[in-house]
mmCIF file of C-alpha atoms and ligand atoms in Angstrom:
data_model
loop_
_atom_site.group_PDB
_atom_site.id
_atom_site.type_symbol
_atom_site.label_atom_id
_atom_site.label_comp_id
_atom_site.label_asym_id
_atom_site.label_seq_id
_atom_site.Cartn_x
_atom_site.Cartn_y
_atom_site.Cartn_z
ATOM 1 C CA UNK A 1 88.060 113.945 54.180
ATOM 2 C CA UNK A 2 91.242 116.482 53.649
ATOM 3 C CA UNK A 3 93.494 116.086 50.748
ATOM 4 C CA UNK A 4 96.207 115.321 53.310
ATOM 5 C CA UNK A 5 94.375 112.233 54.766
ATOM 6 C CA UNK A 6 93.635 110.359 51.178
ATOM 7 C CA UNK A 7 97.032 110.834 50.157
ATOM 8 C CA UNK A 8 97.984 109.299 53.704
ATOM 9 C CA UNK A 9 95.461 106.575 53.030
ATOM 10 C CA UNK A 10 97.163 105.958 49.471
ATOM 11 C CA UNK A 11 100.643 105.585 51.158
ATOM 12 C CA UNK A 12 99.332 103.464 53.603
ATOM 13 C CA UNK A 13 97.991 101.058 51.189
ATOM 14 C CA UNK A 14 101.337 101.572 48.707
ATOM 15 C CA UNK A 15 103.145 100.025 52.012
ATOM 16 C CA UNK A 16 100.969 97.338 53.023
ATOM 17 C CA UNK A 17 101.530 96.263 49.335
ATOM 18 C CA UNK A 18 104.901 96.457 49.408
ATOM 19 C CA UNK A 19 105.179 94.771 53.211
ATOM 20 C CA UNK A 20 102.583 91.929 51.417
ATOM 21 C CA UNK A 21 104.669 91.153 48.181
ATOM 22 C CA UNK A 22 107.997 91.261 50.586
ATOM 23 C CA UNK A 23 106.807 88.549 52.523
ATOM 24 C CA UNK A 24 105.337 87.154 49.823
ATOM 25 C CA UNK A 25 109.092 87.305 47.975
ATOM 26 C CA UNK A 26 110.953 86.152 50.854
ATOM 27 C CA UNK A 27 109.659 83.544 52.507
ATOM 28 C CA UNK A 28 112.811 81.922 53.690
ATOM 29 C CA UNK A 29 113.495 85.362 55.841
ATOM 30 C CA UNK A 30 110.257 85.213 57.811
ATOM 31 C CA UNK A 31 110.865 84.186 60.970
ATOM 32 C CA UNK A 32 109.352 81.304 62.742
ATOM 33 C CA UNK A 33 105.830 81.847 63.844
ATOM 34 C CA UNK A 34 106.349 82.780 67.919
ATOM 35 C CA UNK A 35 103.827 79.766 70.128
ATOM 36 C CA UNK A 36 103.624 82.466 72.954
ATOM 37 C CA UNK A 37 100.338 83.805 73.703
ATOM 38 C CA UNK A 38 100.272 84.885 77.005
ATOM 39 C CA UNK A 39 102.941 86.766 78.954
ATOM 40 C CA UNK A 40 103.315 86.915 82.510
ATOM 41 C CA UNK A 41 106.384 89.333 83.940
ATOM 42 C CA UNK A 42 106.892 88.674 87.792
ATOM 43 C CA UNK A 43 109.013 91.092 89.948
ATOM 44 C CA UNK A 44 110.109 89.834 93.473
ATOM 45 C CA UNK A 45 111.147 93.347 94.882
ATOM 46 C CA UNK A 46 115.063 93.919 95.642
ATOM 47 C CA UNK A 47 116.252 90.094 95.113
ATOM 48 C CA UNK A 48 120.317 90.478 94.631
ATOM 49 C CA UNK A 49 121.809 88.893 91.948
ATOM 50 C CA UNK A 50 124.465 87.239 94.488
ATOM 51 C CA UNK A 51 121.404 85.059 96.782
ATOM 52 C CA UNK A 52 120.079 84.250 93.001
ATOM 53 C CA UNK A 53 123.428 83.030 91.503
ATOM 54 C CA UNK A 54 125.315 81.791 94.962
ATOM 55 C CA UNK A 55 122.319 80.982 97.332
ATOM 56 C CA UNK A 56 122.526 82.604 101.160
ATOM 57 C CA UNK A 57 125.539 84.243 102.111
ATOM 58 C CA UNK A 58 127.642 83.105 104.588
ATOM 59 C CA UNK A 59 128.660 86.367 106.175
ATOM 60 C CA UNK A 60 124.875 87.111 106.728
ATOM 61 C CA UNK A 61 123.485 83.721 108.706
ATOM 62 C CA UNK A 62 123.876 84.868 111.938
ATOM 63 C CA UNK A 63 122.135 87.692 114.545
ATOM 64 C CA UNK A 64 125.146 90.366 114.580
ATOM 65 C CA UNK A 65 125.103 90.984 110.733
ATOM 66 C CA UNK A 66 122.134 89.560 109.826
ATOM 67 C CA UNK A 67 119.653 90.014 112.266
ATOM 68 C CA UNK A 68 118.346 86.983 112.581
ATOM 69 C CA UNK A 69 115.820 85.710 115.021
ATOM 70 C CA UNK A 70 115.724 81.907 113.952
ATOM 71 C CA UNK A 71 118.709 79.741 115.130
ATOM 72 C CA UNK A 72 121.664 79.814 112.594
ATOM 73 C CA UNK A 73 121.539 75.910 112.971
ATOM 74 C CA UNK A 74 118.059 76.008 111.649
ATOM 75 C CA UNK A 75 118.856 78.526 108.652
ATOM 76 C CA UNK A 76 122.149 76.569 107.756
ATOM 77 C CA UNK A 77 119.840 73.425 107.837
ATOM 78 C CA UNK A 78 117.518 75.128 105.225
ATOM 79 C CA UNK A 79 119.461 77.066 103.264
ATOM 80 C CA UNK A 80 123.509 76.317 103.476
ATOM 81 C CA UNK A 81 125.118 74.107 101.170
ATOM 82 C CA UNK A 82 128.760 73.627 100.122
ATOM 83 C CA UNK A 83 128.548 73.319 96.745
ATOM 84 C CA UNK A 84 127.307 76.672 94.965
ATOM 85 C CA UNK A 85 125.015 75.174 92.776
ATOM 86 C CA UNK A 86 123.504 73.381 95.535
ATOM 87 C CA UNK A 87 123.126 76.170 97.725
ATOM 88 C CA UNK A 88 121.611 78.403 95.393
ATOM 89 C CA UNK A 89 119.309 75.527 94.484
ATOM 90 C CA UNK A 90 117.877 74.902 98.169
ATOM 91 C CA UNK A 91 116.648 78.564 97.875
ATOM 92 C CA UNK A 92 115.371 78.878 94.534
ATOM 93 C CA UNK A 93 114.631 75.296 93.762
ATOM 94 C CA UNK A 94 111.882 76.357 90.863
ATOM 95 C CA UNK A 95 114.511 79.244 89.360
ATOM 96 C CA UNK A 96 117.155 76.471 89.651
ATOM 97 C CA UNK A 97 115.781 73.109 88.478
ATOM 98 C CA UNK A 98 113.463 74.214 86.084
ATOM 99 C CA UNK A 99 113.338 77.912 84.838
ATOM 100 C CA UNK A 100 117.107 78.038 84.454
ATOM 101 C CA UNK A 101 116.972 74.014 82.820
ATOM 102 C CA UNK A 102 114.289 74.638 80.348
ATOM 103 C CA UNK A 103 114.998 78.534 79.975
ATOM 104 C CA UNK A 104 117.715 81.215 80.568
ATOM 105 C CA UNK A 105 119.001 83.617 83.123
ATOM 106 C CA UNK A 106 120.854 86.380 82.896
ATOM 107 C CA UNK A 107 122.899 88.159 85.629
ATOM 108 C CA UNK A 108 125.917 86.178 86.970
ATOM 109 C CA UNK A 109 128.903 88.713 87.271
ATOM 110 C CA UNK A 110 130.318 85.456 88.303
ATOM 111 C CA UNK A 111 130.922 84.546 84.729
ATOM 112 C CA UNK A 112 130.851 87.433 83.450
ATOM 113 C CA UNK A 113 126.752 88.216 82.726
ATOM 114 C CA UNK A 114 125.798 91.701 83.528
ATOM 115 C CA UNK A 115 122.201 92.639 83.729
ATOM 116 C CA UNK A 116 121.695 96.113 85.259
ATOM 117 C CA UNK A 117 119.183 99.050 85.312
ATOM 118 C CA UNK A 118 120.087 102.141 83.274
ATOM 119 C CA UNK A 119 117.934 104.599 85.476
ATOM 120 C CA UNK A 120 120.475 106.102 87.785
ATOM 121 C CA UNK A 121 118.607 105.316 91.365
ATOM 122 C CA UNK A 122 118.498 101.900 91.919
ATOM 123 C CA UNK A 123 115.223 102.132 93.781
ATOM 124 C CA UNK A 124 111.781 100.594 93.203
ATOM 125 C CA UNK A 125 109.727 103.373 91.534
ATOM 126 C CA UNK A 126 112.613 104.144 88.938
ATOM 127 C CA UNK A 127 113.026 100.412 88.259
ATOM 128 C CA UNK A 128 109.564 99.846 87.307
ATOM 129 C CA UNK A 129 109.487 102.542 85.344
ATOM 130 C CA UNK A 130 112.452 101.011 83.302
ATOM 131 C CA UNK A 131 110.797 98.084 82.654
ATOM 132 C CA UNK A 132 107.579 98.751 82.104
ATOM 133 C CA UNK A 133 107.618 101.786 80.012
ATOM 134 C CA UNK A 134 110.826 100.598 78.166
ATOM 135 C CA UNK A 135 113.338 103.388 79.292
ATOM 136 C CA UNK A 136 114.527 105.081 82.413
ATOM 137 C CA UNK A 137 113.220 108.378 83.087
ATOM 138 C CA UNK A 138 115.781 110.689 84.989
ATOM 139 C CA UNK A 139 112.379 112.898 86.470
ATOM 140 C CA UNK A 140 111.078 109.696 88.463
ATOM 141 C CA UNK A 141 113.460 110.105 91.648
ATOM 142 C CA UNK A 142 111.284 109.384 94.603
ATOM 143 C CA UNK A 143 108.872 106.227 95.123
ATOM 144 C CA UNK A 144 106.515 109.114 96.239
ATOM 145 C CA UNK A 145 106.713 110.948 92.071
ATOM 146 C CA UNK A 146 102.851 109.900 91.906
ATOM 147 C CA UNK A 147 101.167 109.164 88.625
ATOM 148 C CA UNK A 148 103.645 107.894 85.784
ATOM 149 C CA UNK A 149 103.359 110.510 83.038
ATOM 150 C CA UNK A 150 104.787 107.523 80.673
ATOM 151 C CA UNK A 151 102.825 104.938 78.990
ATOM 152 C CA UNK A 152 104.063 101.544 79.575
ATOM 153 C CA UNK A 153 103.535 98.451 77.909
ATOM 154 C CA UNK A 154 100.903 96.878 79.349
ATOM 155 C CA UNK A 155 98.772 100.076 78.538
ATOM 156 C CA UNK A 156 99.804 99.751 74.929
ATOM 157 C CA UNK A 157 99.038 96.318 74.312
ATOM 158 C CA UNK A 158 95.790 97.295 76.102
ATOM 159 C CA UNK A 159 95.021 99.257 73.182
ATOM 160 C CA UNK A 160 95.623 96.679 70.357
ATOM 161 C CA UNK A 161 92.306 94.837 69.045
ATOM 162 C CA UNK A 162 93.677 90.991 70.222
ATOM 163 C CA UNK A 163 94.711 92.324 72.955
ATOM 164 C CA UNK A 164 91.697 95.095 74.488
ATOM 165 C CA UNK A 165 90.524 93.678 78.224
ATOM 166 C CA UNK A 166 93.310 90.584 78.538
ATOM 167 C CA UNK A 167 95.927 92.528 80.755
ATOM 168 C CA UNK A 168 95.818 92.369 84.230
ATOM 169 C CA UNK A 169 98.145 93.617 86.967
ATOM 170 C CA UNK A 170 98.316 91.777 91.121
ATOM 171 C CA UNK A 171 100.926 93.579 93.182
ATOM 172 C CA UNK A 172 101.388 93.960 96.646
ATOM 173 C CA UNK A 173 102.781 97.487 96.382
ATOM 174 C CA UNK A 174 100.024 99.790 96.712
ATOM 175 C CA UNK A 175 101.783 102.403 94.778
ATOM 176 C CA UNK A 176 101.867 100.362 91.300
ATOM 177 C CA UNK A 177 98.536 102.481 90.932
ATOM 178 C CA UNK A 178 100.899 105.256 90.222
ATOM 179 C CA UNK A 179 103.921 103.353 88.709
ATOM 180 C CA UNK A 180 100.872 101.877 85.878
ATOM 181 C CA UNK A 181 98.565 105.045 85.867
ATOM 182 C CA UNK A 182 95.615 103.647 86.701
ATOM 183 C CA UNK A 183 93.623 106.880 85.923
ATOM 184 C CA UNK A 184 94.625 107.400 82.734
ATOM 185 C CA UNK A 185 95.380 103.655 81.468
ATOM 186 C CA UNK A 186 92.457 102.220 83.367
ATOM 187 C CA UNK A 187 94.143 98.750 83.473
ATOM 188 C CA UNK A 188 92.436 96.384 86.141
ATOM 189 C CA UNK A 189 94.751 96.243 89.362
ATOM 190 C CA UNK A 190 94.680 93.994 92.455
ATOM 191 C CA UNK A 191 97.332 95.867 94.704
ATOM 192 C CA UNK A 192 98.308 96.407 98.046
ATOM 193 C CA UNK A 193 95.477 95.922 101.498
ATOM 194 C CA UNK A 194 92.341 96.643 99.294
ATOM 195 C CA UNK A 195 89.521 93.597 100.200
ATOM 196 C CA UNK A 196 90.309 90.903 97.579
ATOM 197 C CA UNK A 197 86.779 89.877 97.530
ATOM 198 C CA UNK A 198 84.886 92.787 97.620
ATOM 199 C CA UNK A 199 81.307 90.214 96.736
ATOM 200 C CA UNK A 200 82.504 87.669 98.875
ATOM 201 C CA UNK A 201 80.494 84.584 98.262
ATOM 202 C CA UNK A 202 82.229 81.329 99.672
ATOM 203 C CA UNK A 203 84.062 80.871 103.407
ATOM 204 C CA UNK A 204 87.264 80.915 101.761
ATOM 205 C CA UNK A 205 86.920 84.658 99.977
ATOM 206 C CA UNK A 206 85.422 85.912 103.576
ATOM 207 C CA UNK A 207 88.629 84.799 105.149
ATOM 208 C CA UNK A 208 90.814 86.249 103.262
ATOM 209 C CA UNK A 209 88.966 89.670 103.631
ATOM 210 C CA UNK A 210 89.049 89.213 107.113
ATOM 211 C CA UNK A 211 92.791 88.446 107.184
ATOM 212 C CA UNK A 212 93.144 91.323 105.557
ATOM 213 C CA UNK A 213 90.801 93.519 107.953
ATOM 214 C CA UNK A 214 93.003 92.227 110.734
ATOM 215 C CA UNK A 215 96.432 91.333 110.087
ATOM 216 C CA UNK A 216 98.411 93.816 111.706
ATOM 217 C CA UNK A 217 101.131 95.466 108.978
ATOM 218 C CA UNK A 218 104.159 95.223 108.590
ATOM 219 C CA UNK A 219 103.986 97.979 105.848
ATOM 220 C CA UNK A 220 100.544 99.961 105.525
ATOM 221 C CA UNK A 221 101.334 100.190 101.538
ATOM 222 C CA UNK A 222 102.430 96.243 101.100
ATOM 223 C CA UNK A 223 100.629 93.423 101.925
ATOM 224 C CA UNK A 224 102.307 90.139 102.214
ATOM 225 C CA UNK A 225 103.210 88.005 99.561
ATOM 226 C CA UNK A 226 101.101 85.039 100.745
ATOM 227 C CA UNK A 227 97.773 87.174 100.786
ATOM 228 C CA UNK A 228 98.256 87.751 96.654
ATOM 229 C CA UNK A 229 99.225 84.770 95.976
ATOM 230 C CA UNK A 230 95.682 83.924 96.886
ATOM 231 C CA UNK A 231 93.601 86.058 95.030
ATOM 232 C CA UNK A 232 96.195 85.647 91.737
ATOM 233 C CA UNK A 233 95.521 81.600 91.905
ATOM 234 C CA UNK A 234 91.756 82.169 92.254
ATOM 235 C CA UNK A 235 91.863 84.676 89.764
ATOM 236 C CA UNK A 236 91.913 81.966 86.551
ATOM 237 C CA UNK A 237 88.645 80.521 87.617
ATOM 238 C CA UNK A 238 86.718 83.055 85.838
ATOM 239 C CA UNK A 239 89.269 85.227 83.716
ATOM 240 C CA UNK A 240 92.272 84.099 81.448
ATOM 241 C CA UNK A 241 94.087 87.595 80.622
ATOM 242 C CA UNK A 242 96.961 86.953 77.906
ATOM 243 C CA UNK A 243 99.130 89.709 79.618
ATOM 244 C CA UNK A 244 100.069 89.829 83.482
ATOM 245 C CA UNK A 245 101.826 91.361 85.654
ATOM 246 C CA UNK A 246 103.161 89.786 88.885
ATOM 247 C CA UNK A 247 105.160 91.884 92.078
ATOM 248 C CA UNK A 248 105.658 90.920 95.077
ATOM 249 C CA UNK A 249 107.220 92.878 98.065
ATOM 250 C CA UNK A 250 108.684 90.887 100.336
ATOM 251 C CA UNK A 251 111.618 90.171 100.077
ATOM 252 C CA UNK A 252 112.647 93.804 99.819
ATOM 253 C CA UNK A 253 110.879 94.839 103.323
ATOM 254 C CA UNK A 254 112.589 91.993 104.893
ATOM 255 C CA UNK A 255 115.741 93.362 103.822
ATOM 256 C CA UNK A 256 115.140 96.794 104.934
ATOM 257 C CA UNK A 257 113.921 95.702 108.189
ATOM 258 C CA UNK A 258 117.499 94.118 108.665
ATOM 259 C CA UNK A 259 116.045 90.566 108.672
ATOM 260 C CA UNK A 260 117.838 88.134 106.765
ATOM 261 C CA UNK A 261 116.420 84.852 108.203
ATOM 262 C CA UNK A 262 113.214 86.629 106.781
ATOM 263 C CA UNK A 263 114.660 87.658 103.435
ATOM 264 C CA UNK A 264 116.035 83.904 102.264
ATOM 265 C CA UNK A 265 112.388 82.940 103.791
ATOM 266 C CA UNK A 266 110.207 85.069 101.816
ATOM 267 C CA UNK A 267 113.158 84.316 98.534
ATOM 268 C CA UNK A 268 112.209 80.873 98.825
ATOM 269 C CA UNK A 269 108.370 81.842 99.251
ATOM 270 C CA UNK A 270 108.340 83.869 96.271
ATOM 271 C CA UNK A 271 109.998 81.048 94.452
ATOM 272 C CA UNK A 272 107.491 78.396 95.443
ATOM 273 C CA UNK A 273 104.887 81.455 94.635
ATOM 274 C CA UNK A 274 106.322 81.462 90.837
ATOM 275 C CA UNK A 275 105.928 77.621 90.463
ATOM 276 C CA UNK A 276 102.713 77.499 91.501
ATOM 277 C CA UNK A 277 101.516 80.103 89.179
ATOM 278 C CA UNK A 278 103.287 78.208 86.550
ATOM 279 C CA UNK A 279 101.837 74.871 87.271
ATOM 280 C CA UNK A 280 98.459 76.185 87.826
ATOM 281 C CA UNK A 281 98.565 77.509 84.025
ATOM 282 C CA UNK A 282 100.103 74.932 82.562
ATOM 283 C CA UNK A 283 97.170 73.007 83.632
ATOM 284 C CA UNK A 284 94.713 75.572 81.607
ATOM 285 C CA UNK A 285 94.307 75.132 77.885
ATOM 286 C CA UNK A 286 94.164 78.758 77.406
ATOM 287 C CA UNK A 287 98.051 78.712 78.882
ATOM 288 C CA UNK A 288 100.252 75.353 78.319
ATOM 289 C CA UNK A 289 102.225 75.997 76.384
ATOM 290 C CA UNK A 290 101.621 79.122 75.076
ATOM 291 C CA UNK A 291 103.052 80.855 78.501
ATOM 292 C CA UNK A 292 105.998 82.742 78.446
ATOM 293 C CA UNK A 293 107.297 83.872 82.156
ATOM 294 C CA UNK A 294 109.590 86.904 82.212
ATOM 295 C CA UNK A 295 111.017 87.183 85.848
ATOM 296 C CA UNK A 296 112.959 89.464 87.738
ATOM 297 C CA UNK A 297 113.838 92.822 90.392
ATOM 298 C CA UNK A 298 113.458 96.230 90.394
ATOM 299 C CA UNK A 299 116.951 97.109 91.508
ATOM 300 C CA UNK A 300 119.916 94.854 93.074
ATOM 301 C CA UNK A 301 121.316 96.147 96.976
ATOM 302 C CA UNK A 302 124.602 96.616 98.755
ATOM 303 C CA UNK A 303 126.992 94.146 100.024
ATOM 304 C CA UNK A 304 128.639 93.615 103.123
ATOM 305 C CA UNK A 305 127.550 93.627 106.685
ATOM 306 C CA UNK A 306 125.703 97.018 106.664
ATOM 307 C CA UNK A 307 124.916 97.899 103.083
ATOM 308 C CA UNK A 308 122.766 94.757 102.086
ATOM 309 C CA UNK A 309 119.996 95.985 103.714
ATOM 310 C CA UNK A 310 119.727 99.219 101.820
ATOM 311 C CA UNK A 311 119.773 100.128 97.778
ATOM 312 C CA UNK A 312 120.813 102.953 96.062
ATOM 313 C CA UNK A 313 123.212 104.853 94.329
ATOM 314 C CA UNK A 314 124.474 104.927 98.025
ATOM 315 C CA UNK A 315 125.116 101.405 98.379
ATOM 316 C CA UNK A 316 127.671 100.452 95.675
ATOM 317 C CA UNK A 317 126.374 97.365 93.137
ATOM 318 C CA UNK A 318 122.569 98.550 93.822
ATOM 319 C CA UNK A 319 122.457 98.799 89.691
ATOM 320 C CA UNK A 320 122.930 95.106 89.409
ATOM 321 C CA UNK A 321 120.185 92.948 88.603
ATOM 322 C CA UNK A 322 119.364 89.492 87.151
ATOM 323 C CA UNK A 323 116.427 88.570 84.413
ATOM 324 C CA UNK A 324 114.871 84.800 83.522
ATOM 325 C CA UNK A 325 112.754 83.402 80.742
ATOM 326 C CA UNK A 326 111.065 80.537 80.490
ATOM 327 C CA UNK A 327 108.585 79.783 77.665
ATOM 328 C CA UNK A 328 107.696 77.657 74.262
ATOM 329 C CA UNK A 329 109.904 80.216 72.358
ATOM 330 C CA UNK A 330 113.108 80.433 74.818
ATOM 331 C CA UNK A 331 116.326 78.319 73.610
ATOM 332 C CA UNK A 332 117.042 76.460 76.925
ATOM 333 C CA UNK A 333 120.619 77.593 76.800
ATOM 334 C CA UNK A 334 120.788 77.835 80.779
ATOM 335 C CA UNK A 335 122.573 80.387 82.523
ATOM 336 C CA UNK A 336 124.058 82.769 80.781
ATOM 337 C CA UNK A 337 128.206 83.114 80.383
ATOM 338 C CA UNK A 338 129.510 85.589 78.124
ATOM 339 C CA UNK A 339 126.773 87.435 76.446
ATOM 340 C CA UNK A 340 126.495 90.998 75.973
ATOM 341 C CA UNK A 341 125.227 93.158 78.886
ATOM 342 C CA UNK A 342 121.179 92.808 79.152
ATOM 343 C CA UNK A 343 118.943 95.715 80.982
ATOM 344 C CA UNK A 344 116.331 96.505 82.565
ATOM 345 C CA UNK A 345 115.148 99.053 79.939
ATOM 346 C CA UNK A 346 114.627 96.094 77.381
ATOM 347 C CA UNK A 347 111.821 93.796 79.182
ATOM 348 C CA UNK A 348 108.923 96.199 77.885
ATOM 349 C CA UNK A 349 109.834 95.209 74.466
ATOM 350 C CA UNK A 350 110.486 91.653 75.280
ATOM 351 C CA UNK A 351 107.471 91.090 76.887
ATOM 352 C CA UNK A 352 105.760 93.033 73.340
ATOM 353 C CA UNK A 353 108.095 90.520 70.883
ATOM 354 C CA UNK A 354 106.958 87.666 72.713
ATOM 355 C CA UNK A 355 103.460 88.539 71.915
ATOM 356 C CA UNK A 356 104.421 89.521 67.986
ATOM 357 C CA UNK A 357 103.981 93.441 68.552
ATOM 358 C CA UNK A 358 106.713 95.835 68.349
ATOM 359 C CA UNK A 359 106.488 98.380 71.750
ATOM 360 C CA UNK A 360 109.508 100.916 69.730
ATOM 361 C CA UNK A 361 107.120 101.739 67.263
ATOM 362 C CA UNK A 362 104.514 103.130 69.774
ATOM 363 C CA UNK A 363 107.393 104.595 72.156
ATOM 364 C CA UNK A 364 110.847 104.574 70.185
ATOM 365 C CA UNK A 365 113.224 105.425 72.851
ATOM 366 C CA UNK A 366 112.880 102.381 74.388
ATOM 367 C CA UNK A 367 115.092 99.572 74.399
ATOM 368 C CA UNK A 368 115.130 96.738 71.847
ATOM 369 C CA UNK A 369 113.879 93.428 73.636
ATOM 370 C CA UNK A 370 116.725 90.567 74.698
ATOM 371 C CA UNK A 371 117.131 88.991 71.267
ATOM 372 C CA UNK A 372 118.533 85.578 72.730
ATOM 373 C CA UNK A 373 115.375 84.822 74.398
ATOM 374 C CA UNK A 374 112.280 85.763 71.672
ATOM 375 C CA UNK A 375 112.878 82.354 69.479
ATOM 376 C CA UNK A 376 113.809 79.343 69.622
ATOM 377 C CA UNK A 377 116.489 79.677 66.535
ATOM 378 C CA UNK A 378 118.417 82.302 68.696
ATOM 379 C CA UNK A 379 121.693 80.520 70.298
ATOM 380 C CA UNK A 380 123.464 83.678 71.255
HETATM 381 ZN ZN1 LIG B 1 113.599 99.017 98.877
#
C-alpha cells in the first residue's frame, strides 16, 4: 500500500465523517427521500414541438404540401380540431390527458417555454449524444461518426453496485449500438431488424421473427415502431431493469419520406406506444409507483411547406425541442409557461437525480438535471 493511498484512505474517511455529522446536524436541509426507482427515458425520433403543443397543422393536411395518400376528410376526421387544446389532444391523447395532468412539459414557444439542443446539428446522432452523455460534443457531426467515444449515463449507472445488470436499452435505430457503445459499455440492446426471439419458444415469438424475416423495409437500419413495441411489452415477463431506454423511429422516417398522413399516424402510435408501456408497469410491483418516465426528441424540424420534412441547421427552428415528466416525484404543475430555458444536455443528469446519483461527478461537463421536475417540493 503507498504512502499516497493511506493518506487518501484517511481523507476519505475525514469526509465521510464530516458528510455523516452534516446530515446528522442538519436534518431540516435534507431533502425529501426521492420514491423513484426505476427510470424509463423514451425518444420518439424528430417529433416538433408545434404537432406536440398545437396538434396537426393545417397547412400540411392535404397531398400538395403534405403528401398525403389518405383522404384529407379522413385525416381532418382524426386529427383536426378547432380548439388547440383539443386538437393537440386527439393526437397525443396519453401526452395530453395524463402525462401533461399528472406531470410537466416543457417546450411551448407559445408561452414562452424554450427547450432546445445545445449541439449545433440538430440531427439524430448529435441529439442522442446530448442527452445521453450529458453534453453536446461538437466532433459527432454525421449519424455515420460510429462508436461514441463518450460514456453516457446509462453506462455509468451500469457501474454502480444497486444498479450493475438493471439497464436495458430497445430502439429501433440500429445505429444506437454506436450512439451507446455497445463494445465498450456492454449494455444489453434490442435494436433495429435483429430476430427478437432468437430461442423462439411459443407461436407468438415465431411470428414476430418471421415478420421480421419478411417485412419488406422501409429503412434497412429502422424497424417499425409496432415490431418493438412487442418485444419491449414481453420483455417484463422475465426481467424488471430499473433503468430503460425507449426510441422509436417513426415518426422521423415518415417525415423524411414527405408523408404527413403517416407522420400524425405513427405520432399518435407512438403515443398509444408510451401508455401502454406505462400501464403495463404500473401493473408490476417492481414499477407502480416508483416509475418515473422522461420523454422526448432528438432534434425539432423546419416549418413551412418544404422544410418540415427535413432537420438541420439548414432548416431554421430544427434546435427546438420539447421534454415531459411524469413520475411519483414530479410536481404536476402542467405545461410549462415562463420558466427558464430547459435542454437537451440536462436529461442525463435528470434521469441520474431521479435515481439519487449525481452523473456531474462521474462526467462534470455535463449539464445539471431540470430542477423543477426531481421533487415534489419544487414549484418553479
Ligand atoms: Zn431525421
Amino acid at each position: 500500500m503507498s504512502q499516497r493511498f493511506v493518506s487518501r484512505t484517511a481523507a476519505g474517511m475525514l469526509a465521510a465523517l464530516l458528510l455523516v455529522f452534516l446530515a446528522a446536524a442538519a436534518p431540516a436541509q435534507t431533502p425529501a427521500a426521492l420514491k423513484t426507482r426505476n427510470v424509463v427515458l423514451i425518444v420518439s425520433d424528430g417529433v416538433r414541438w408545434q404537432e406536440v403543443f398545437t396538434g396537426a397543422d393545417p397547412a400540411l393536411l392535404n397531398e400538395k404540401d403534405g403528401g398525403i395518400w389518405d383522404s384529407e376528410e379522413s385525416l381532418k376526421k382524426a386529427y383536426w380540431r378547432e380548439d388547440v387544446k383539443e386538437r393537440r389532444k386527439a393526437l397525443f391523447p396519453f401526452l395530453w390527458g395524463t402525462v401533461a395532468v399528472q406531470g410537466q412539459i416543457f417546450g411551448n414557444q407559445a408561452l414562452g417555454s424554450i427547450a432546445r439542443v445545445t449541439n449545433p446539428y440538430a440531427f439524430s446522432y448529435p441529439g442522442y449524444n446530448e442527452m445521453l452523455t450529458g453534453h453536446p460534443d461538437k466532433r459527432i457531426d454525421s449519424n455515420e461518426f460510429g462508436p461514441n467515444p463518450n460514456i453516457n449515463v446509462y453506462e455509468w449507472l451500469n457501474t454502480l453496485p444497486d444498479l450493475k445488470g438493471q439497464v436495458h436499452v430497445f430502439a429501433t435505430w440500429d445505429t444506437f449500438r454506436d450512439i451507446f457503445n455497445v463494445k465498450r459499455s456492454h449494455l444489453p440492446l434490442t435494436v433495429g431488424w435483429d430476430t427478437p426471439y432468437p430461442g423462439a419458444t411459443t407461436p407468438r415469438e415465431q411470428l414476430l421473427n418471421d415478420l421480421y424475416a419478411t417485412t419488406t423495409r422501409l429503412e434497412d437500419e429502422d424497424v417499425y415502431d409496432a415490431f418493438l413495441q412487442v418485444p419491449l411489452i414481453d420483455s417484463f415477463r422475465s426481467s424488471r431493469p430499473r433503468l430503460l431506454f425507449v426510441g422509436y423511429g417513426e415518426t422521423d422516417n415518415w417525415a423524411h419520406a414527405g408523408r404527413y398522413d403517416l407522420v400524425l399516424h405513427s405520432a399518435h402510435m407512438f403515443d398509444r406506444f408510451v401508455e401502454q408501456l406505462w400501464n403495463t408497469l404500473q401493473q408490476l410491483p417492481e414499477y407502480r409507483g416508483s416509475t418515473t418516465f422522461i420523454i422526448t426528441t432528438d432534434h425539432g424540424r423546419g416549418s413551412g411547406p418544404v422544410e418540415w420534412k427535413e432537420h438541420g441547421v439548414e432548416q431554421k427552428g430544427s434546435e427546438n425541442i420539447w421534454i415531459a415528466v411524469i413520475g411519483p416525484d414530479t410536481a404536476p404543475l402542467g405545461e410549462r409557461a415562463g420558466h427558464p430555458e430547459v435542454h437537451q444536455a440536462q436529461i442525463a443528469a435528470t434521469i441520474a437525480a431521479f435515481l439519487g446519483k449525481d452523473y456531474r461527478k462521474a462526467v462534470p461537463e455535463a449539464a445539471a438535471p431540470i430542477a423543477a421536475v426531481v421533487g415534489r417540493q419544487a414549484t418553479q
